[in-house]
Amino acid sequence: MRRITVSEVSKTFTLHNQGGTVLPVLNRISLHVDAGELVVLSGPSGCGKSTLLKMLFGNYLADQGSILIAGDEEEVDLVSAHPHQVLELRRHTLGFVSQFLRVIPRVSTWDLVAEPLERRQMDREEINERVSRMLRRLNLPERLWTLAPATFSGGEQQRVNIARSMIVHYPILLLDEPTASLDARNRDVVAEMVQEARAQGSALVGIFHDDELRGRLADRLVMLEATQCV
Amino acid sequence: MREPILTARDVTREYAPGQGCLGVSLDVWPGEVLGIVGESGSGKSTLLRLLSGQESPDSGTLQFIDRHQTVWDLCSSSESDLRYLGRTEFGIIHQNPRDGLRLRISAGGNIGERLMGVGERHYGDIRAEAEKWLAEVEIDPSRIDDRPAVFSGGMQQRLQIARNLVTHPKLVFMDEPTGGLDVSVQAKLLDTLKRLVHDLGISVVIVTHDMGVARLLADRLLVMKSGQVIESGLTDQVLDDPHAAYTQQLVASILQVN
Amino acid sequence: MSELTGYNFAYLDEQTKRMIRRGLLKAVAVPGLQVPFGGREMPLPYGWGTGGIQVTAAIIGDDDCLKVIDQGADDTTNAVSIRRFFAKTAQVATTEVTEDASIIQTRHRIPETPLVSGQILVYQVPIPEPLRFIEPRETETRKMHALSEYGVMHVKLYEDIAQFGQIATAYAYPVMVNGRYVMDPSPIPKFDNPKMHQNPALQLFGAGREKRLYAVPPYTDVVSLDFEDHPFEIQRWDGVCELCGADDTFLDEVVVDDQGARMFVCSDTHHCRSRRGEDA
């Protein structure tokens, strides 16, 4: 099943406060991703990998073209969608693992990870079960569970982020360097989780700087070329 | 998809030429948090007062659908109806809790007032409900008979929230709810707000000039400048990929604290 | 009593009396509604019953018989002064006998003897606005009355119970009149509240300083506010009146000597005396 269909998408940033500088980033990009497939975006730094990934999440708006996202119920074009449709997609269809953790300060690790499950009105016992399994799997020591991640190391924060984003199953999962600040052992755990998501039929799009990991995970590479910038 | 509970079209309230709120249109959807950001004097608070029926617009239309699916035209509703909605369907959280609380009445009385206002006449039930709501906003229920005058700013704000939510309003308006608070108290309050909004499924219109608050609470954002909405969209989209020059300036001026 | 010259009948000029009567008619027509009126300067200070006196002056006629009580007593300074005032300015008959009076002006009590149809009870009122304790703005309290927004009245009772375990308001206990307006019954003890309900007499209220009139017409529902689980109750005493032995009246505690000895007696002096007369 085709989950993502990107056609002729362009993106330009206009920096009004820097003399109206226009930065063209993507020019008429097309790609598609099927269920059960992991597509890795690659290309030199600054070629727009991250921008494209954010556009697939509705975080950045495309200037033109279309980005069709097929959920289980309906297909939505992110370029023209109403914000509510995008929110709805994010609730059930689109998951995003970003590089940074952006949460309310002082909320405990446990509560952060449990939140996506609570939103789905899962019962308390199952939530507790799944959260502790996830935190253990990512080697987050139990003494950290009741603490807020603000004081954690980069790698620990990253793992909280992954736990939070991957604890529910999304038909589409976008990965923005999920393993950037992880050690080898945890990188392998995340790679394993990514593979499991794929096996469960998720369509995945990711950016990985780690060549070894990219080779191990990617079904397909999509090259973005900096030359597309004018 | 469900329909918006509050619909504003071309709402204008001009205090002086170019000042106030000029031709604003917006929708508030069930269960969403709509943030209104912009600098001081951009018309945010005026818009909030118009939306909540505290002030009536010079022109434009405002429509609200209550829990019984009754459609209210807020611009032509009688003052009596507006006040009724204010007690039952709306909640209003002021920036300064002193504007939203009765300081000489106990915490329990403050929470109970709205219940008594809609006809609750059983002391024991009212008290039990007040205790429940104190716990809900994380105030020790043993302080039920204390006057808010002896509470800290953060506790006063929590009490104001409890007082508003006790009758389960459908739509809550907040004007800089974390404005006067210490940063550490703010975070805790934001967390409480976020949880309550989600658990109760209420819609919220929140006015703030704090982009951090907007990012953490709001699903959608409207950016206001000189009385007009100049940009709108998903909160993270507006903040991460701002299009209007003013919005870019606003976002660029956020202090990066991590 | 000697006649005073140079005054209009009952002190006030006819225009003023007419104006007050118009206000009273409106007050009777809308039971419990506070009607503003142009209060006049009276030859006694505010707080001594200027509102009540103006109402009495506006309704009193040649053939009326006036009784004045202050805290139930006919013989206190204020009561005596007001009674003499009308005896001089209107040459009307005065009495201390409740049954004989056609107009009874009162401060803070309703007589123990049940009133009958045709009698008028005139109350002196210090603060007519029951919502004032919580809302200082007159514009806002008027709006609250207009829209029947009376939730805050129960907040006051709630505070009482929260603080004292019971409704501790003992006088000026708020009532709902005719199912519409919340009214301050003036500082009568709540013991007297039930007497207002369905009373055959006309009850008029005058607030001189605040310049407000209101009324409870005969046979009108007057219900004291309360909670389902804390119903309205009147005061009770363990003892009886030490003069007449009554066990169903409102008792005053009076100090009787320099050693601090005290006794409980009926606050309604006429009622007490007539009971003793019967006893004797």
Short mmCIF file of N, CA, C and O in Angstrom, two decimals, chain A residues 110 114 117 123-133 145:
data_model
loop_
_atom_site.label_atom_id
_atom_site.label_comp_id
_atom_site.label_asym_id
_atom_site.label_seq_id
_atom_site.Cartn_x
_atom_site.Cartn_y
_atom_site.Cartn_z
N TRP A 110 8.52 9.16 32.97
CA TRP A 110 7.43 8.18 32.90
C TRP A 110 6.18 8.81 32.28
O TRP A 110 5.59 8.26 31.35
N ALA A 114 4.24 7.86 28.82
CA ALA A 114 2.88 7.30 28.93
C ALA A 114 1.85 8.16 28.18
O ALA A 114 0.79 7.67 27.79
N LEU A 117 -0.02 7.03 25.06
CA LEU A 117 -0.93 5.91 25.34
C LEU A 117 -2.18 6.42 26.03
O LEU A 117 -3.29 5.96 25.75
N ASP A 123 -6.04 1.29 29.05
CA ASP A 123 -6.24 1.16 30.49
C ASP A 123 -4.90 1.16 31.23
O ASP A 123 -3.85 0.83 30.69
N ARG A 124 -4.99 1.61 32.48
CA ARG A 124 -3.83 1.93 33.30
C ARG A 124 -2.80 0.80 33.33
O ARG A 124 -1.61 1.00 33.16
N GLU A 125 -3.27 -0.41 33.51
CA GLU A 125 -2.33 -1.52 33.65
C GLU A 125 -1.51 -1.74 32.40
O GLU A 125 -0.31 -1.95 32.45
N GLU A 126 -2.21 -1.66 31.28
CA GLU A 126 -1.49 -1.88 30.03
C GLU A 126 -0.49 -0.77 29.78
O GLU A 126 0.64 -1.01 29.31
N ILE A 127 -0.90 0.46 30.12
CA ILE A 127 0.02 1.58 29.97
C ILE A 127 1.28 1.34 30.80
O ILE A 127 2.41 1.41 30.29
N ASN A 128 1.08 0.99 32.08
CA ASN A 128 2.23 0.75 32.96
C ASN A 128 3.14 -0.34 32.40
O ASN A 128 4.36 -0.21 32.40
N GLU A 129 2.53 -1.36 31.91
CA GLU A 129 3.25 -2.50 31.36
C GLU A 129 4.12 -2.03 30.18
O GLU A 129 5.33 -2.27 30.14
N ARG A 130 3.49 -1.34 29.26
CA ARG A 130 4.19 -0.95 28.03
C ARG A 130 5.27 0.09 28.27
O ARG A 130 6.33 0.04 27.65
N VAL A 131 4.97 1.03 29.17
CA VAL A 131 5.96 2.08 29.43
C VAL A 131 7.21 1.48 30.07
O VAL A 131 8.33 1.76 29.65
N SER A 132 7.00 0.61 31.05
CA SER A 132 8.20 0.09 31.71
C SER A 132 8.98 -0.82 30.76
O SER A 132 10.21 -0.85 30.76
N ARG A 133 8.28 -1.56 29.92
CA ARG A 133 8.98 -2.42 28.96
C ARG A 133 9.83 -1.55 28.01
O ARG A 133 11.00 -1.84 27.76
N TRP A 145 13.28 7.25 35.96
CA TRP A 145 11.91 7.26 35.45
C TRP A 145 11.04 8.36 36.04
O TRP A 145 10.16 8.90 35.37
#
